[in-house]
Short mmCIF file of C-alpha atoms in Angstrom, two decimals:
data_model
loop_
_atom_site.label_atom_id
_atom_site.label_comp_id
_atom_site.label_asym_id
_atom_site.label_seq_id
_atom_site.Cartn_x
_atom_site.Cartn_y
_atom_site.Cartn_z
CA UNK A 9 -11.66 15.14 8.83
CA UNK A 10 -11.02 12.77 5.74
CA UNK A 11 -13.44 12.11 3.14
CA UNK A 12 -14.63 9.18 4.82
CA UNK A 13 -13.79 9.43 8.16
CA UNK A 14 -12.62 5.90 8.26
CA UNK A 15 -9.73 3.00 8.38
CA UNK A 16 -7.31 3.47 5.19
CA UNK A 17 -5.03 1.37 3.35
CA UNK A 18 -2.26 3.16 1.26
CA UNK A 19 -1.39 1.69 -1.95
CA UNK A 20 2.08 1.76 -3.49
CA UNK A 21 1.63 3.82 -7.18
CA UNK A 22 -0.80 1.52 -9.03
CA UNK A 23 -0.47 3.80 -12.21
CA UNK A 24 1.38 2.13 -15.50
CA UNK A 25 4.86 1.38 -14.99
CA UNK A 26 7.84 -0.43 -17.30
CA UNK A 27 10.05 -1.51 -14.43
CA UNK A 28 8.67 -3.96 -11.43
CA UNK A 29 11.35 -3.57 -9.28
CA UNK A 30 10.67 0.14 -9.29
CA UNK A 31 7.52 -0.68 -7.46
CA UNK A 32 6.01 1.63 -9.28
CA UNK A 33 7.68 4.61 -8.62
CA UNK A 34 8.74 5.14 -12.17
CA UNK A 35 6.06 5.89 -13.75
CA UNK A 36 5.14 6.11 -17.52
CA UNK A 37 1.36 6.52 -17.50
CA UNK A 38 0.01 9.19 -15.16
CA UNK A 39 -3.50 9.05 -15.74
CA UNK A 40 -4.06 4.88 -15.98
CA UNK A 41 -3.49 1.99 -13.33
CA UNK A 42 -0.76 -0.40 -14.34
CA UNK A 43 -2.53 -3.13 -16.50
CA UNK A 44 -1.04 -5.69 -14.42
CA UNK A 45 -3.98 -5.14 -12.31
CA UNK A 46 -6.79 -5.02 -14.46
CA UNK A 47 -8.91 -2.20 -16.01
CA UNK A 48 -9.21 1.18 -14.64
CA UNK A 49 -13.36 0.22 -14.39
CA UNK A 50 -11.66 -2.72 -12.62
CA UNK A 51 -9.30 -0.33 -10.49
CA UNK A 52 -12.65 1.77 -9.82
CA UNK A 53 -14.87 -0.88 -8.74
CA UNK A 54 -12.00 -1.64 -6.24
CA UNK A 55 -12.03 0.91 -4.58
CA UNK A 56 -15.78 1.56 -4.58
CA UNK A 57 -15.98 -1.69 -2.81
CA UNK A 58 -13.68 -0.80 -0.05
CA UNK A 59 -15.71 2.71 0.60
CA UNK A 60 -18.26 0.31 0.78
CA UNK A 61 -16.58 -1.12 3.85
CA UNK A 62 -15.44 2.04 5.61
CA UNK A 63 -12.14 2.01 4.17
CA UNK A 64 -10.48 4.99 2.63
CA UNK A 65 -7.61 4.52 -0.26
CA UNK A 66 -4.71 6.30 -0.79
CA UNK A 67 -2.29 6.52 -3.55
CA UNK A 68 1.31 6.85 -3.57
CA UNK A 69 1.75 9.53 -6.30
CA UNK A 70 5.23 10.39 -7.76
CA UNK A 71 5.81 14.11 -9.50
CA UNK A 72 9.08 13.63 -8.67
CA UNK A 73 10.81 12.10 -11.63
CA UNK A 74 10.22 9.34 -14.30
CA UNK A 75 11.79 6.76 -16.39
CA UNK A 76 14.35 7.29 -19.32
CA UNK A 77 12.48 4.68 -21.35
CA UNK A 78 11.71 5.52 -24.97
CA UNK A 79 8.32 4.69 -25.02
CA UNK A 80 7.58 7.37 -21.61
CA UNK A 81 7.78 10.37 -21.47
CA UNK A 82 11.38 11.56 -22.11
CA UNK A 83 12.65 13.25 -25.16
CA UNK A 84 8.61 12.98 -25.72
CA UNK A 85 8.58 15.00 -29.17
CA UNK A 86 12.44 14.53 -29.97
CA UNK A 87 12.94 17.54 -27.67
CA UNK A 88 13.40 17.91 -23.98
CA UNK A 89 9.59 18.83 -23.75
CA UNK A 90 9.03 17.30 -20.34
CA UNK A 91 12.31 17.52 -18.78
CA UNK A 92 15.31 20.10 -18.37
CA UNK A 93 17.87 20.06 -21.21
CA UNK A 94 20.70 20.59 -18.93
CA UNK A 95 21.64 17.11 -17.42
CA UNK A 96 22.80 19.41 -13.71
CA UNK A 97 19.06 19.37 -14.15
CA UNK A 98 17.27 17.15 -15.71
CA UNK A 99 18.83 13.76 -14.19
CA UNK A 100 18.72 12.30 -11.17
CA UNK A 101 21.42 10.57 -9.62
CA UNK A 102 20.37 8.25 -7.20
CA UNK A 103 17.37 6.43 -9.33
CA UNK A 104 19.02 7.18 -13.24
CA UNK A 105 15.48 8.94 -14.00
CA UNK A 106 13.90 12.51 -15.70
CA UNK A 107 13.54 15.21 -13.27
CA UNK A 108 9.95 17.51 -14.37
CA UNK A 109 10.45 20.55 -15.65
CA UNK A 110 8.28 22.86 -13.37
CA UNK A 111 8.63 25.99 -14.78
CA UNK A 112 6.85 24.89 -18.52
CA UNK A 113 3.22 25.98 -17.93
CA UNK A 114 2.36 22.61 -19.81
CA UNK A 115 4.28 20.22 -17.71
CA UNK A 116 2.84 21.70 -14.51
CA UNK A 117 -0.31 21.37 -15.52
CA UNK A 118 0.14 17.83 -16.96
CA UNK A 119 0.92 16.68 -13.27
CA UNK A 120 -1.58 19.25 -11.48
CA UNK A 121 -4.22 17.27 -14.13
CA UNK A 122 -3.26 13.89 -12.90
CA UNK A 123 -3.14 14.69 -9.22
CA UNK A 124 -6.55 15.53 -9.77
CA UNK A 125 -7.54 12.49 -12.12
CA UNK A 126 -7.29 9.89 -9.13
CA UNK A 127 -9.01 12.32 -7.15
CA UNK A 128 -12.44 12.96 -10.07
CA UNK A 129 -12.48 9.80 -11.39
CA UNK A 130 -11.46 7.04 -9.34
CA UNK A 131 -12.49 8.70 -5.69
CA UNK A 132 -9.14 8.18 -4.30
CA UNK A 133 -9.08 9.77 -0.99
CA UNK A 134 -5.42 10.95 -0.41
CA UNK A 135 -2.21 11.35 -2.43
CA UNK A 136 1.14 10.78 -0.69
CA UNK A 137 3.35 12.57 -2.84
CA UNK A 138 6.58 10.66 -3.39
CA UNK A 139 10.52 12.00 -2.36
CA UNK A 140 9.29 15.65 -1.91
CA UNK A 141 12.74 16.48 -0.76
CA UNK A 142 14.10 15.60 -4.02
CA UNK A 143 11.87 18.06 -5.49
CA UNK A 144 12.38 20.91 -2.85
CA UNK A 145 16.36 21.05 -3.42
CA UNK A 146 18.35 21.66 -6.75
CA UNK A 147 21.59 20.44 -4.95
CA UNK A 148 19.29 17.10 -3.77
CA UNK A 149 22.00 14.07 -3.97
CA UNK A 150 24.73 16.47 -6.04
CA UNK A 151 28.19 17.31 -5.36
CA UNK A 152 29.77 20.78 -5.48
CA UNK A 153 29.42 21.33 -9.13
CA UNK A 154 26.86 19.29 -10.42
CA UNK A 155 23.86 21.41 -9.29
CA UNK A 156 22.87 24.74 -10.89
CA UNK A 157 21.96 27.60 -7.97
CA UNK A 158 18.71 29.38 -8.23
CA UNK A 159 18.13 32.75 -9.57
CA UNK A 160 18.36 34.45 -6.08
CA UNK A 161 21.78 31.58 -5.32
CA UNK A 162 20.11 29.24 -3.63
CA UNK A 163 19.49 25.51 -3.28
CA UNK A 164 16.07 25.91 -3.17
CA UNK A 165 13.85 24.55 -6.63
CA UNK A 166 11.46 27.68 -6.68
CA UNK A 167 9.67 25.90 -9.53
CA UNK A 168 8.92 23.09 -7.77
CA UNK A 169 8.04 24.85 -4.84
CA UNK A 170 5.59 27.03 -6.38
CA UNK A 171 4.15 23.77 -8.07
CA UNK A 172 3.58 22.12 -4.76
CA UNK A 173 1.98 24.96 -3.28
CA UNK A 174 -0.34 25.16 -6.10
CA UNK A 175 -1.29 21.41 -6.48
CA UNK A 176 -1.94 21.57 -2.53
CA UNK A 177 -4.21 24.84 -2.98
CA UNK A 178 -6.19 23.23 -5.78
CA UNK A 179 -6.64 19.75 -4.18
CA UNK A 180 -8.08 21.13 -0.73
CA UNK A 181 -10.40 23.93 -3.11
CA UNK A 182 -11.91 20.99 -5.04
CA UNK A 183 -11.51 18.08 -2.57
CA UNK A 184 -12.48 19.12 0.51
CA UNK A 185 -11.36 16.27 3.02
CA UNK A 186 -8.71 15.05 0.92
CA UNK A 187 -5.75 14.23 2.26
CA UNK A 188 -2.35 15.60 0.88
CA UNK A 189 0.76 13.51 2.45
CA UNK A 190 4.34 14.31 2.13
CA UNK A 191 7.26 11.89 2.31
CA UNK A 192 9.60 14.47 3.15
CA UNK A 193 12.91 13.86 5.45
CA UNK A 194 14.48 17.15 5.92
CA UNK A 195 14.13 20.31 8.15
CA UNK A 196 12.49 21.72 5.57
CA UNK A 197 9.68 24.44 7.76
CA UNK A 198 5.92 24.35 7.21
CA UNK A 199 5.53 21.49 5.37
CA UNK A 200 2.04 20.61 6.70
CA UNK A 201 1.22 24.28 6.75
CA UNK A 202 -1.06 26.24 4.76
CA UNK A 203 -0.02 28.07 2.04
CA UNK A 204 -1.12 31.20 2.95
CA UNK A 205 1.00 31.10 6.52
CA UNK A 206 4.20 30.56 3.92
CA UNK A 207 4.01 26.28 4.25
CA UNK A 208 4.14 23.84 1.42
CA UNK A 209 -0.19 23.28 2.17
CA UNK A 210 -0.06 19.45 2.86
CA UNK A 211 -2.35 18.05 5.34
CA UNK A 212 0.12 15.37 6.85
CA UNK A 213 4.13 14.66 6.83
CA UNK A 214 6.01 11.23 7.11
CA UNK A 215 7.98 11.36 10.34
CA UNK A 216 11.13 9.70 9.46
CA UNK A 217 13.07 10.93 12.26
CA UNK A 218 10.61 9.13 14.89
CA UNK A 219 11.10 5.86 12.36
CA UNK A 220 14.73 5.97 12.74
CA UNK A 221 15.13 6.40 15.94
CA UNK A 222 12.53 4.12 17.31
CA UNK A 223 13.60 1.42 15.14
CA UNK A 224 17.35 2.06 16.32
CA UNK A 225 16.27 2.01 19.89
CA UNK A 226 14.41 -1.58 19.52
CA UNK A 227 17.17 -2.95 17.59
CA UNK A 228 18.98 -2.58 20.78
CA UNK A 229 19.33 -5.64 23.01
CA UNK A 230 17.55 -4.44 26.45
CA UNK A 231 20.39 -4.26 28.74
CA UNK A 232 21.83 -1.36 26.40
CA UNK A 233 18.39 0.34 25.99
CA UNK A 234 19.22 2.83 28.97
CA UNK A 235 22.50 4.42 26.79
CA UNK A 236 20.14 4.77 23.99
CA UNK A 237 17.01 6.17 26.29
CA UNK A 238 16.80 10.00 23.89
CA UNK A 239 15.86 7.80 21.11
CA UNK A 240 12.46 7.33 22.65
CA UNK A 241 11.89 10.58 24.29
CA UNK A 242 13.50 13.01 21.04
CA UNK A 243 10.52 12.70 19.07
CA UNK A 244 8.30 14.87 21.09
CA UNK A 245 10.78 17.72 20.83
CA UNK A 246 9.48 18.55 17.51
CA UNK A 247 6.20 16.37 17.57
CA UNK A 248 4.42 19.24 17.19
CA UNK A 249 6.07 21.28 14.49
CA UNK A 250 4.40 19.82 11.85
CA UNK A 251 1.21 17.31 11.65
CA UNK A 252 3.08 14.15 11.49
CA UNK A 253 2.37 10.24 10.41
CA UNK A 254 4.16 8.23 12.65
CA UNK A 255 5.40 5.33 9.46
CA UNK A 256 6.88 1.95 9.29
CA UNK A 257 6.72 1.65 5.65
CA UNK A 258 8.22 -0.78 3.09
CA UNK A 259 11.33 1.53 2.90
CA UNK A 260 11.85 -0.31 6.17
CA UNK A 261 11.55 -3.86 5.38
CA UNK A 262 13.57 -4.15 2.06
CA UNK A 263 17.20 -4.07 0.58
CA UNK A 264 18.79 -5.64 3.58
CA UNK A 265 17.00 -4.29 6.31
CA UNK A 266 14.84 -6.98 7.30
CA UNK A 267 11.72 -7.50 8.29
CA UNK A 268 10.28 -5.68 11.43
CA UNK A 269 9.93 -8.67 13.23
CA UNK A 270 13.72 -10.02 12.70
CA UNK A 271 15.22 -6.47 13.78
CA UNK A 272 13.88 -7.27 17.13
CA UNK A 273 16.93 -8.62 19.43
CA UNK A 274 16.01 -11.26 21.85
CA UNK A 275 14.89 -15.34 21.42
CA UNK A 276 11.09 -15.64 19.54
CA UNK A 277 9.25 -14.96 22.39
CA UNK A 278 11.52 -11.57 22.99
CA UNK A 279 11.49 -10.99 19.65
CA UNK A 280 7.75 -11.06 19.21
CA UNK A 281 7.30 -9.11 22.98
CA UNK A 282 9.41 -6.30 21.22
CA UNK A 283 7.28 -6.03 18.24
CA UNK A 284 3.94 -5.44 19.88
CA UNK A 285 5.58 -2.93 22.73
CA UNK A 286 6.57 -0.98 19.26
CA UNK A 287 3.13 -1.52 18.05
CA UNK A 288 1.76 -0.50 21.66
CA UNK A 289 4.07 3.13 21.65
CA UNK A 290 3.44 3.90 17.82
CA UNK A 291 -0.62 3.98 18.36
CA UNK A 292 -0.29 5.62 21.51
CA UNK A 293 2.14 8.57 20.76
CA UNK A 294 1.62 11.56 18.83
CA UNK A 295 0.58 11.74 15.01
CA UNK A 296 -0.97 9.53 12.99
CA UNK A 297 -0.23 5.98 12.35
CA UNK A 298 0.87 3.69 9.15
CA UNK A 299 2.17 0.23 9.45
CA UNK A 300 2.99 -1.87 6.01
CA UNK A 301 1.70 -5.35 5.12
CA UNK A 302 2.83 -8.05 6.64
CA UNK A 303 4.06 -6.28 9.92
CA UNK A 304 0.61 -6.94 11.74
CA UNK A 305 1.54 -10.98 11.67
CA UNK A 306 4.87 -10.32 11.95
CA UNK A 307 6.41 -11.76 8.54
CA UNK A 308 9.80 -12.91 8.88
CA UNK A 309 11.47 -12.30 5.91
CA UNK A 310 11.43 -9.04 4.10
CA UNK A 311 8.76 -7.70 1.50
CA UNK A 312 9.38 -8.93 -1.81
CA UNK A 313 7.17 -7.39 -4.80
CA UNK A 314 7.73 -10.49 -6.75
CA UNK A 315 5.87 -12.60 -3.87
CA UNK A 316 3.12 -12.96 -1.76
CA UNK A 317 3.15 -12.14 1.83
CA UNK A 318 3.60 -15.40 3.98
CA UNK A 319 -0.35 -15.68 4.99
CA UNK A 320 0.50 -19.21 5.92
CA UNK A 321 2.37 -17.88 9.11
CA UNK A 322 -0.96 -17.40 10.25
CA UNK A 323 -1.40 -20.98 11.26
CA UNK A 324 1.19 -20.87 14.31
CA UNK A 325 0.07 -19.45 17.51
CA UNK A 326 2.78 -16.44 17.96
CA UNK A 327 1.69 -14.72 14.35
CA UNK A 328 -1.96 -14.97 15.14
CA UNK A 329 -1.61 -13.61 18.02
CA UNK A 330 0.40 -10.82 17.16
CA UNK A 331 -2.23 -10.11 14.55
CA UNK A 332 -5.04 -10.00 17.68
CA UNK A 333 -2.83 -7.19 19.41
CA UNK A 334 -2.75 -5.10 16.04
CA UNK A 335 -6.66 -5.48 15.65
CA UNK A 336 -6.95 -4.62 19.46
CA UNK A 337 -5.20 -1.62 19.04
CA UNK A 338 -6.75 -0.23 15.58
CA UNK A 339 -10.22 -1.08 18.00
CA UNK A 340 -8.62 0.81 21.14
CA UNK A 341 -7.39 3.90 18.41
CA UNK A 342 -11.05 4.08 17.14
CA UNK A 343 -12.64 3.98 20.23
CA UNK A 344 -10.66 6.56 22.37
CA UNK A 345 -10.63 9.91 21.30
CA UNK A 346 -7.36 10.52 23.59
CA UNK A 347 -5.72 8.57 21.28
CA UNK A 348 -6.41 11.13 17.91
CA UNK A 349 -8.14 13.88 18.49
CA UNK A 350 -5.06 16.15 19.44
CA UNK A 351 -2.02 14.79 17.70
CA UNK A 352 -0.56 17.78 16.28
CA UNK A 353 -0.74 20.01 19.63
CA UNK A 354 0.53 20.49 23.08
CA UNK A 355 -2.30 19.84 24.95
CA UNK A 356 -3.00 16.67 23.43
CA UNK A 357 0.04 15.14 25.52
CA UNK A 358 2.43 15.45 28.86
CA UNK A 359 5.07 13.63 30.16
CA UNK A 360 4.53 11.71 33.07
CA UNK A 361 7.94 10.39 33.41
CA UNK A 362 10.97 9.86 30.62
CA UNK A 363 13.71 9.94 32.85
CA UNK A 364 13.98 6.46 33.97
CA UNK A 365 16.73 5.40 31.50
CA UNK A 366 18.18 3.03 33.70
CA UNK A 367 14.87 0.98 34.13
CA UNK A 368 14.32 1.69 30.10
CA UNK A 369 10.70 2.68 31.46
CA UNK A 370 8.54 6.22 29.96
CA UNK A 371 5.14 6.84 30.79
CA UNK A 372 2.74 9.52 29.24
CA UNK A 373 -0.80 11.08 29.66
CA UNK A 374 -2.74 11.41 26.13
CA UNK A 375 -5.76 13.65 26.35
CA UNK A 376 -8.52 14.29 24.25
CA UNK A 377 -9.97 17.36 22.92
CA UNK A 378 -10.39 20.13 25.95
CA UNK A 379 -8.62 17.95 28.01
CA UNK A 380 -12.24 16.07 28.70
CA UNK A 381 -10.57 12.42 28.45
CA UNK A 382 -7.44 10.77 29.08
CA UNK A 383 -5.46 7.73 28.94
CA UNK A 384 -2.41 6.54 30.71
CA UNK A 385 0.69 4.46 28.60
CA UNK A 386 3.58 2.93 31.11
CA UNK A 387 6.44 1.04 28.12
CA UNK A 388 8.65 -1.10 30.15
CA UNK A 389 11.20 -1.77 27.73
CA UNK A 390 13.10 -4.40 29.27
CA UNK A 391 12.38 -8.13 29.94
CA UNK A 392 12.18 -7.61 33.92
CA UNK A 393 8.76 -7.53 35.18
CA UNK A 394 8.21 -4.94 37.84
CA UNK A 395 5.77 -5.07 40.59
CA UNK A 396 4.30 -2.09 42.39
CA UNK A 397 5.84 0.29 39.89
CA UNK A 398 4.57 4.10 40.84
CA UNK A 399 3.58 6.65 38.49
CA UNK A 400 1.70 10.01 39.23
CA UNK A 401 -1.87 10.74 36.94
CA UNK A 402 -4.00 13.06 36.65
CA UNK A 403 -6.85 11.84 39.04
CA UNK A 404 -7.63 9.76 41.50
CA UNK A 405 -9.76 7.43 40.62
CA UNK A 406 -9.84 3.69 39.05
CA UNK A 407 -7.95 2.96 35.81
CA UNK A 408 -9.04 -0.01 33.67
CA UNK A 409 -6.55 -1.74 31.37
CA UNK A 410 -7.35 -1.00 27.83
CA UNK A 411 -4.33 -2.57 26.13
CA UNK A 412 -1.71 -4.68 27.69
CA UNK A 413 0.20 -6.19 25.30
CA UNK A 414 1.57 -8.86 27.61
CA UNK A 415 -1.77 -10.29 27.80
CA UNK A 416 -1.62 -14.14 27.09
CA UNK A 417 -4.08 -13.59 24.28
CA UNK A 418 -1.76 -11.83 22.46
CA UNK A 419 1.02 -14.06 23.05
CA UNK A 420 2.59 -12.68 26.46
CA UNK A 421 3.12 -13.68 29.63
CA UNK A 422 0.05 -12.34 31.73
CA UNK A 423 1.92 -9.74 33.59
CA UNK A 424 -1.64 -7.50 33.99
CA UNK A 425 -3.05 -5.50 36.21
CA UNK A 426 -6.57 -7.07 35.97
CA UNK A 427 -9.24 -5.30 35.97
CA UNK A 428 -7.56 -2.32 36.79
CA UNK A 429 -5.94 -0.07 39.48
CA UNK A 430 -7.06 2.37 42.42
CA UNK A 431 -5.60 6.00 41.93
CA UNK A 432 -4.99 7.17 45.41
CA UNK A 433 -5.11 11.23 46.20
CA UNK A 434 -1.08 11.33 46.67
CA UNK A 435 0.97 13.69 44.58
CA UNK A 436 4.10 12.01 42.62
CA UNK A 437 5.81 13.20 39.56
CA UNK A 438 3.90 16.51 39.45
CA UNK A 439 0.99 14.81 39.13
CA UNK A 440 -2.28 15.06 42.23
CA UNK A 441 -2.00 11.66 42.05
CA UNK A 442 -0.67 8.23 42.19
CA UNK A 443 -1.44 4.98 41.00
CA UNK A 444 0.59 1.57 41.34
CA UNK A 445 1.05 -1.07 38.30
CA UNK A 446 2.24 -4.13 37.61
CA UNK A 447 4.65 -3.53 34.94
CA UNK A 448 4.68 -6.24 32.06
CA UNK A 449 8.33 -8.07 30.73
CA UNK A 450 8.79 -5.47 27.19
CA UNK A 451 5.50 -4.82 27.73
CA UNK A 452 3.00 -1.67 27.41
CA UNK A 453 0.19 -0.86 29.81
CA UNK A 454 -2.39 1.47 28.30
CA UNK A 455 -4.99 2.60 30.81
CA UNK A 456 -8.38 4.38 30.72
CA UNK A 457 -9.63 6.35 33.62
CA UNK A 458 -13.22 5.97 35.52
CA UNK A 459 -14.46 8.81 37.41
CA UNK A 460 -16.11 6.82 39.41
CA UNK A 461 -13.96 5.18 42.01
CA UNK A 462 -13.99 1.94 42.78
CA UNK A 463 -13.03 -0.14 45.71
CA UNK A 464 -11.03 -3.38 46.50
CA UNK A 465 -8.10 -2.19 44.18
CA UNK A 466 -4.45 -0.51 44.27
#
């Protein structure tokens, strides 16, 4: 349970920064909002007006390091007050910035104070913490040589560590509901834990491994989706470890990478078919969900902080529509509590089937809370439409379509299965029963089930 209980939007840092490029990730003033943007009254009335509307905020927050700028924080008294004196640890190498000093009682409770500044005085509902990893791990980015071990010989930045645990304690004690996010892309164990079962405390962690490999599977042209089938099915090897947000971030759509829409393979119409059968298996599997601006219309080129997004895409029929599908599923994701009540367990999901590589096709049962709801998802991941495709379920019964993202109103090509399908008491795939589905061109089928059954319909 959030604060709210609501929709959120996630804001890149908004607090003062010298550098635009740095998107505000180098950060000089930890307790103001970047002037760029107004006042902090102005910042605060922001936000007030989006609780206003049911939607939660939160802030990108980065402990991690800061600028080398004069006028910041480093050499702040014409010592190293802030940072370590020994450049093995006090710079960084990959973004030429300060690394914090955890272990001065003063610096740790400089950051602890500003954590909880967003949190008293502007209301901010969550903190993402910025490139944890770089925090967790003296050797982060360093050759042999250029790291100093820790006092037991380790990697490991006790300091740091003991720092996160203790902003994560303090957060949850004060700010009940709060949410505490990690971006954090190692093995690293427990990192949505509590503290007191030896974890880091946060409440969520960025799954980057699910980003990578989904995003390498649908880069894929179709007919070479079946060689590349474990990059679907990996993810719920370890879905469970930790409580995970499933994230398409701007890390995704800059330096090169292109936008989410031009990594799809394929003509337009391929191209955009991809793109919703992503949106279609994000919402539906495991973990909670963040896409960035501009993906919901499908922007074609990548995010540029110097620009506007390209709103004006909106006027042709393929964008708009793509934008219907992402407001149909945020309305399906609200509405079904298969969808989010158990995301970080088990029993919130089985396998039907993930073994048809060669048809590039998975399908999975998500259940809600004491198993007293479910929903069926069938991803056909290639552009052949199949007809009669059989799946076992969990009951026999009638299925509605909730979601189909081949629906013409969302751009596709009316492959449906309209207004739903007949369950029929026949075991298949270790399920008691089986139901038959028209299976859209890279399309996903999301189905409810009726315990009533109805007649007239396979």
């Amino acid at each position: 349970g959030t604060r709210l209980g609501c929709t959120h939007v996630e804001l890149l840092p908004v607090m003062e920064h010298p550098l635009d490029e740095s998107w505000g990730y180098q950060t000089t003033g930890y307790f103001a909002p970047s002037s760029r943007f107004g006042t902090p009254e102005d910042f605060m009335h922001f936000v007030d007006y989006l609780h206003q509307h049911q939607i939660g905020v939160i802030l990108d927050w980065a402990p991690a390091h800061f600028p080398s700028d004069s006028h910041g924080l480093a050499y702040f008294d014409g010592t190293h007050l802030y940072e370590h004196a020994d450049p093995r640890l006090r710079e960084h190498p990959d973004w030429g910035t300060r690394i914090f000093n955890y272990a001065r009682t003063e610096v740790a409770s400089f950051l602890l104070n500003s954590g909880l500044c967003w949190l008293d005085k502007y209301h901010i509902d969550g903190l993402r913490m910025d490139a944890v990893a770089s925090m967790l791990y003296l050797d982060y980015s360093r050759k042999a040589g250029e790291w100093i071990p820790n006092r037991y010989g380790g990697n490991e930045n006790l300091e740091a560590i003991d720092f996160i645990k203790r902003f994560n304690e303090i957060v949850h004690r004060e700010h009940p509901g709060v949410l505490t996010i990690a971006e954090e892309s190692t093995a690293w164990t427990g990192v949505s834990r509590p503290t007191y079962l030896g974890g880091l405390g946060f409440s969520l962690k960025w799954n980057m491994g699910w980003m990578h490999d989904t995003l390498l599977y649908f880069s894929k042209e179709a007919i070479h989706r079946k060689f590349h089938h474990n990059n679907l099915t990996f993810s719920l090897l370890y879905a469970f470890t930790e409580n995970f947000v499933l994230v398409l971030s701007h890390d995704e759509v800059v330096h090169g990478k292109l936008s989410l829409l031009s990594k799809m393979p394929g003509d337009s119409w391929q191209q955009f078919a991809n793109l919703r059968a992503l949106y279609a298996f994000m919402y539906t599997h495991p973990g909670k969900k963040m896409l960035y601006m501009g993906g919901e219309f499908g922007q074609w080129i990548e995010w540029n902080c110097k620009q506007s997004l390209d709103w004006n895409l909106l006027e042709y029929e393929p964008h708009r529509k793509l934008q219907h599908l992402v407001a149909a599923l945020n309305r399906l994701y609200r509405s079904e509590p298969a969808l989010y009540e158990v995301d970080f367990e088990y029993t919130g999901f089985d396998w039907i089937d993930f073994r048809d590589a060669d048809s590039s096709i998975i399908s999975f049962v998500r259940w809600s809370r004491n198993r007293a709801r479910h929903v069926v998802v069938v991803a056909n991941f290639t552009p052949v439409p199949r007809t009669g495709y059989r799946i076992g379920v969990p009951s026999a019964g009638f299925y509605r379509e909730a979601i189909n993202t081949d629906a013409a109103d969302f751009g596709g090509s009316e492959v449906v299965n309209a207004p739903g399908r007949q369950a029929l008491p026949e075991p298949w795939h270790n399920q008691p029963a089986c139901l038959e589905l028209y299976l859209p061109p890279l399309g996903v089928v999301v189905a409810n089930f009726t315990p009533v059954p109805r007649t007239g319909y396979r």
